[in-house]
Each structure stands twice: as C-alpha cells, then as structure tokens.
Amino acid sequence: TKLQTEFPTYHVWYGQEWSMPGIQKCGGAPVDWEIWPSRDKIKDHFNLVAEEYGILPNCHLNTNVSNMDTVGKVSDRDRYYHLTVTPVKFERKDKQGGGALKHQMGGKEDKFKDVTEGHMGTPDPDKPTFTQNVSTLACWPGALVYPRPVIYKGEENFGGPMDYAVEMRFDYSHVPGKVVCIVGHGAFTME
C-alpha cells in the first residue's frame, strides 16, 4: 500500500528515461514536491502532462455522456460511437473539514439515476449539450473515493470527531496533541 500511495509510483517522471538529471520532459522531475502531493499539486501535474503531449484540446472535462449510439456493425472497421455529452458542475470543497458533501451521505440523497442527481453532477446551464463522435470508449470511474460506511458499536457514545479521510471531510485541526486511532487498511489509512 505504501508503494501505491508514495509519490514516485504514480507520476510521469517514474523511471530513468524521465527522472535522470538533465531530462526536461514535462518540465523535468520535481525535486521539491512533497511525498504526498496536495490535490492542487496533482491537478497541476495532470495539466502539465496533458499540455506537453497536446491532448487538452481533445479533453472535455466536467462532462457526462448522457446518451451513446453505436453507428455501424460490430464487424465494420469504421464503426464509431455517437455521444451526447452534457457539461456538468460538481459540488467541491476547497478547504479541509465540514464532513461529507450532500452526495456522499448515502440514502435517498445518493442516486445514480441520471445526470441530474448524485455523483454525476448538476447540468451546467451556462454550457450547451453537444455531440461527439469517437472510435473507442474508455471509462475510469475512479476508486478510493466513496468509502463503504461502517458503523462501529458504541460509535454514537464516542464524543470525538470521526469521519472518512476522503473528499476533504475531516478537520485535521482536531488532531495535533491528541491520541488518534486510525481504523482501516490500504490507501484510506495512508491518506
């Protein structure tokens, strides 16, 4: 797990062809970044790589595919997918603490019906829906972002702050000078 969460494992400068002194791909390997970069530093990293390799004009961020039609037979070499794409806005945090956002609460507020509810964002009224033809589809829904809630016996009697270390939920100002218990394994525990 430590290997999974350490900075050197997941970045474009991994390996000698990228990280040796004098190599300037993607601005050269960083020498002063923290081991676990902040969200904003990771966003900067992704943007740097996407710009360097020229893929940004082909990226449509903050969107959901609201419809897909397959055009052509499975055996056709020129078969493609005609997508209807809806720009969306997501509720995000810019500071640590405050607990879960509405879409993370579970129950009736947490729905996966269509682009108007749940984790799929809210349609952006300032941006029109558009269509896009593509030859292939790849989906990375993400992982390690929505924990399975576990209720521990006596949790309601604890009296201290409790939360999951995701989506900037926990207010870490409660931690210094305290005895802290971290329950879990893998990347959530490391986070």
mmCIF file of C-alpha atoms in Angstrom:
data_model
loop_
_atom_site.group_PDB
_atom_site.id
_atom_site.type_symbol
_atom_site.label_atom_id
_atom_site.label_comp_id
_atom_site.label_asym_id
_atom_site.label_seq_id
_atom_site.Cartn_x
_atom_site.Cartn_y
_atom_site.Cartn_z
ATOM 1 C CA THR A 1 0.000 0.000 0.000
ATOM 2 C CA LYS A 2 2.805 2.415 0.790
ATOM 3 C CA LEU A 3 4.175 1.777 -2.686
ATOM 4 C CA GLN A 4 0.742 2.586 -4.108
ATOM 5 C CA THR A 5 0.468 5.893 -2.294
ATOM 6 C CA GLU A 6 4.073 7.110 -2.439
ATOM 7 C CA PHE A 7 4.546 9.939 -4.932
ATOM 8 C CA PRO A 8 7.218 8.158 -7.039
ATOM 9 C CA THR A 9 4.814 5.396 -8.079
ATOM 10 C CA TYR A 10 2.175 7.407 -9.909
ATOM 11 C CA HIS A 11 3.648 10.244 -11.900
ATOM 12 C CA VAL A 12 5.070 10.753 -15.385
ATOM 13 C CA TRP A 13 8.628 11.083 -14.157
ATOM 14 C CA TYR A 14 8.800 7.467 -12.950
ATOM 15 C CA GLY A 15 11.781 5.626 -14.424
ATOM 16 C CA GLN A 16 15.247 6.584 -15.614
ATOM 17 C CA GLU A 17 14.081 7.787 -19.016
ATOM 18 C CA TRP A 18 12.093 10.509 -17.236
ATOM 19 C CA SER A 19 13.756 11.326 -13.951
ATOM 20 C CA MET A 20 17.511 11.375 -14.556
ATOM 21 C CA PRO A 21 19.239 14.755 -14.066
ATOM 22 C CA GLY A 22 19.089 16.901 -17.181
ATOM 23 C CA ILE A 23 15.950 15.319 -18.646
ATOM 24 C CA GLN A 24 13.338 18.024 -19.174
ATOM 25 C CA LYS A 25 10.258 16.046 -20.300
ATOM 26 C CA CYS A 26 7.202 17.627 -18.689
ATOM 27 C CA GLY A 27 9.414 20.278 -17.106
ATOM 28 C CA GLY A 28 11.807 17.771 -15.568
ATOM 29 C CA ALA A 29 11.219 15.662 -12.498
ATOM 30 C CA PRO A 30 10.279 17.769 -9.480
ATOM 31 C CA VAL A 31 12.865 17.852 -6.730
ATOM 32 C CA ASP A 32 10.953 19.819 -4.112
ATOM 33 C CA TRP A 33 7.453 18.277 -4.111
ATOM 34 C CA GLU A 34 6.091 16.651 -1.008
ATOM 35 C CA ILE A 35 5.839 12.820 -0.868
ATOM 36 C CA TRP A 36 2.029 13.002 -0.897
ATOM 37 C CA PRO A 37 1.195 15.991 -3.099
ATOM 38 C CA SER A 38 -1.888 18.074 -2.442
ATOM 39 C CA ARG A 39 -4.947 17.892 -4.652
ATOM 40 C CA ASP A 40 -3.966 21.148 -6.337
ATOM 41 C CA LYS A 41 -0.407 19.936 -6.988
ATOM 42 C CA ILE A 42 -1.756 16.745 -8.595
ATOM 43 C CA LYS A 43 -4.119 18.813 -10.777
ATOM 44 C CA ASP A 44 -1.139 20.950 -11.843
ATOM 45 C CA HIS A 45 0.784 17.767 -12.665
ATOM 46 C CA PHE A 46 -2.027 16.353 -14.812
ATOM 47 C CA ASN A 47 -2.418 19.662 -16.623
ATOM 48 C CA LEU A 48 1.328 19.919 -17.298
ATOM 49 C CA VAL A 49 1.438 16.461 -18.874
ATOM 50 C CA ALA A 50 -1.754 16.975 -20.910
ATOM 51 C CA GLU A 51 -0.398 20.262 -22.277
ATOM 52 C CA GLU A 52 3.039 18.815 -23.068
ATOM 53 C CA TYR A 53 1.541 15.933 -25.045
ATOM 54 C CA GLY A 54 -1.105 18.071 -26.767
ATOM 55 C CA ILE A 55 -4.182 16.194 -25.589
ATOM 56 C CA LEU A 56 -6.006 19.066 -23.842
ATOM 57 C CA PRO A 57 -7.903 20.165 -26.986
ATOM 58 C CA ASN A 58 -9.386 16.650 -27.102
ATOM 59 C CA CYS A 59 -10.407 16.547 -23.436
ATOM 60 C CA HIS A 60 -13.877 17.514 -22.274
ATOM 61 C CA LEU A 61 -13.704 17.783 -18.501
ATOM 62 C CA ASN A 62 -16.692 18.136 -16.169
ATOM 63 C CA THR A 63 -18.992 16.345 -18.589
ATOM 64 C CA ASN A 64 -21.191 13.276 -18.588
ATOM 65 C CA VAL A 65 -22.121 11.115 -21.542
ATOM 66 C CA SER A 66 -25.901 11.241 -21.388
ATOM 67 C CA ASN A 67 -26.505 9.091 -24.483
ATOM 68 C CA MET A 68 -24.500 6.791 -26.759
ATOM 69 C CA ASP A 69 -25.468 5.373 -30.141
ATOM 70 C CA THR A 70 -23.364 2.743 -31.879
ATOM 71 C CA VAL A 71 -23.050 3.554 -35.586
ATOM 72 C CA GLY A 72 -22.139 0.594 -37.790
ATOM 73 C CA LYS A 73 -21.918 -3.163 -37.334
ATOM 74 C CA VAL A 74 -19.557 -4.801 -34.858
ATOM 75 C CA SER A 75 -17.526 -6.115 -37.801
ATOM 76 C CA ASP A 76 -17.225 -2.694 -39.536
ATOM 77 C CA ARG A 77 -13.714 -1.246 -39.358
ATOM 78 C CA ASP A 78 -15.139 2.270 -39.433
ATOM 79 C CA ARG A 79 -17.754 1.710 -36.712
ATOM 80 C CA TYR A 80 -17.958 4.547 -34.181
ATOM 81 C CA TYR A 81 -19.965 5.830 -31.253
ATOM 82 C CA HIS A 82 -22.092 8.973 -31.423
ATOM 83 C CA LEU A 83 -22.143 10.529 -27.949
ATOM 84 C CA THR A 84 -24.411 13.155 -26.461
ATOM 85 C CA VAL A 85 -22.370 14.993 -23.846
ATOM 86 C CA THR A 86 -23.766 17.127 -21.033
ATOM 87 C CA PRO A 87 -21.493 19.659 -19.287
ATOM 88 C CA VAL A 88 -21.965 19.454 -15.513
ATOM 89 C CA LYS A 89 -20.937 21.169 -12.306
ATOM 90 C CA PHE A 90 -19.799 19.240 -9.248
ATOM 91 C CA GLU A 91 -20.030 20.306 -5.643
ATOM 92 C CA ARG A 92 -16.426 20.565 -4.446
ATOM 93 C CA LYS A 93 -14.581 21.669 -1.357
ATOM 94 C CA ASP A 94 -11.619 23.990 -1.232
ATOM 95 C CA LYS A 95 -10.846 23.598 2.455
ATOM 96 C CA GLN A 96 -10.483 20.673 4.827
ATOM 97 C CA GLY A 97 -13.271 19.728 7.252
ATOM 98 C CA GLY A 98 -17.017 20.101 7.459
ATOM 99 C CA GLY A 99 -17.928 16.467 6.921
ATOM 100 C CA ALA A 100 -19.425 14.851 3.859
ATOM 101 C CA LEU A 101 -20.997 16.703 0.973
ATOM 102 C CA LYS A 102 -24.681 16.043 0.251
ATOM 103 C CA HIS A 103 -23.947 13.479 -2.472
ATOM 104 C CA GLN A 104 -21.756 11.474 -0.059
ATOM 105 C CA MET A 105 -24.385 10.996 2.622
ATOM 106 C CA GLY A 106 -25.949 7.839 1.195
ATOM 107 C CA GLY A 107 -29.629 7.022 1.370
ATOM 108 C CA LYS A 108 -32.178 8.913 -0.678
ATOM 109 C CA GLU A 109 -29.770 11.792 -1.426
ATOM 110 C CA ASP A 110 -27.304 9.433 -3.120
ATOM 111 C CA LYS A 111 -28.737 8.456 -6.501
ATOM 112 C CA PHE A 112 -27.288 7.226 -9.756
ATOM 113 C CA LYS A 113 -30.393 7.661 -11.944
ATOM 114 C CA ASP A 114 -29.262 10.225 -14.495
ATOM 115 C CA VAL A 115 -27.115 13.328 -14.958
ATOM 116 C CA THR A 116 -29.320 15.394 -12.647
ATOM 117 C CA GLU A 117 -28.619 13.542 -9.404
ATOM 118 C CA GLY A 118 -25.927 12.002 -7.265
ATOM 119 C CA HIS A 119 -22.282 11.748 -8.170
ATOM 120 C CA MET A 120 -22.934 12.731 -11.765
ATOM 121 C CA GLY A 121 -23.055 16.459 -11.103
ATOM 122 C CA THR A 122 -25.669 19.034 -11.986
ATOM 123 C CA PRO A 123 -26.137 20.100 -15.623
ATOM 124 C CA ASP A 124 -24.285 23.366 -16.237
ATOM 125 C CA PRO A 125 -26.841 25.921 -17.519
ATOM 126 C CA ASP A 126 -24.040 28.067 -18.973
ATOM 127 C CA LYS A 127 -22.739 25.363 -21.329
ATOM 128 C CA PRO A 128 -24.764 23.644 -24.063
ATOM 129 C CA THR A 129 -25.076 19.900 -24.511
ATOM 130 C CA PHE A 130 -23.016 18.775 -27.514
ATOM 131 C CA THR A 131 -22.372 15.676 -29.599
ATOM 132 C CA GLN A 132 -19.068 13.955 -30.269
ATOM 133 C CA ASN A 133 -18.134 11.000 -32.473
ATOM 134 C CA VAL A 134 -15.467 8.690 -31.067
ATOM 135 C CA SER A 135 -13.878 5.467 -32.251
ATOM 136 C CA THR A 136 -13.340 3.965 -28.822
ATOM 137 C CA LEU A 137 -14.527 4.399 -25.259
ATOM 138 C CA ALA A 138 -12.540 4.103 -22.059
ATOM 139 C CA CYS A 139 -14.072 4.629 -18.650
ATOM 140 C CA TRP A 140 -12.231 5.345 -15.432
ATOM 141 C CA PRO A 141 -14.897 5.831 -12.787
ATOM 142 C CA GLY A 142 -12.255 6.271 -10.125
ATOM 143 C CA ALA A 143 -11.613 4.332 -6.988
ATOM 144 C CA LEU A 144 -10.870 5.114 -3.376
ATOM 145 C CA VAL A 145 -13.353 7.983 -3.442
ATOM 146 C CA TYR A 146 -16.527 6.643 -1.844
ATOM 147 C CA PRO A 147 -15.983 4.534 1.253
ATOM 148 C CA ARG A 148 -18.361 1.820 2.336
ATOM 149 C CA PRO A 149 -19.855 3.213 5.548
ATOM 150 C CA VAL A 150 -19.141 1.079 8.607
ATOM 151 C CA ILE A 151 -20.918 1.727 11.906
ATOM 152 C CA TYR A 152 -18.940 0.629 14.941
ATOM 153 C CA LYS A 153 -20.657 -0.486 18.135
ATOM 154 C CA GLY A 154 -20.709 2.415 20.577
ATOM 155 C CA GLU A 155 -19.726 4.957 17.915
ATOM 156 C CA GLU A 156 -22.550 7.282 18.968
ATOM 157 C CA ASN A 157 -21.076 7.428 22.504
ATOM 158 C CA PHE A 158 -17.529 8.289 21.427
ATOM 159 C CA GLY A 159 -17.871 12.067 21.617
ATOM 160 C CA GLY A 160 -14.884 12.883 19.420
ATOM 161 C CA PRO A 161 -14.689 13.723 15.732
ATOM 162 C CA MET A 162 -14.995 10.752 13.377
ATOM 163 C CA ASP A 163 -15.042 10.658 9.598
ATOM 164 C CA TYR A 164 -13.514 9.126 6.496
ATOM 165 C CA ALA A 165 -10.281 10.513 5.057
ATOM 166 C CA VAL A 166 -11.799 11.293 1.663
ATOM 167 C CA GLU A 167 -13.152 14.373 -0.123
ATOM 168 C CA MET A 168 -11.536 16.682 2.447
ATOM 169 C CA ARG A 169 -14.178 15.678 5.022
ATOM 170 C CA PHE A 170 -12.120 15.574 8.212
ATOM 171 C CA ASP A 171 -10.936 18.704 10.016
ATOM 172 C CA TYR A 172 -7.338 17.832 10.893
ATOM 173 C CA SER A 173 -7.083 20.764 13.308
ATOM 174 C CA HIS A 174 -8.582 18.322 15.863
ATOM 175 C CA VAL A 175 -5.531 16.043 15.625
ATOM 176 C CA PRO A 176 -2.422 17.855 16.992
ATOM 177 C CA GLY A 177 -1.679 16.949 20.605
ATOM 178 C CA LYS A 178 -4.312 14.203 20.710
ATOM 179 C CA VAL A 179 -4.208 10.426 20.830
ATOM 180 C CA VAL A 180 -5.584 9.363 17.446
ATOM 181 C CA CYS A 181 -6.866 5.999 16.248
ATOM 182 C CA ILE A 182 -6.846 5.294 12.516
ATOM 183 C CA VAL A 183 -9.062 2.366 11.567
ATOM 184 C CA GLY A 184 -8.657 0.785 8.159
ATOM 185 C CA HIS A 185 -6.122 -0.506 5.718
ATOM 186 C CA GLY A 186 -4.718 0.384 2.348
ATOM 187 C CA ALA A 187 -4.796 3.826 0.809
ATOM 188 C CA PHE A 188 -7.546 5.180 3.083
ATOM 189 C CA THR A 189 -5.388 4.539 6.129
ATOM 190 C CA MET A 190 -2.387 6.113 4.439
ATOM 191 C CA GLU A 191 -4.477 9.134 3.487
#
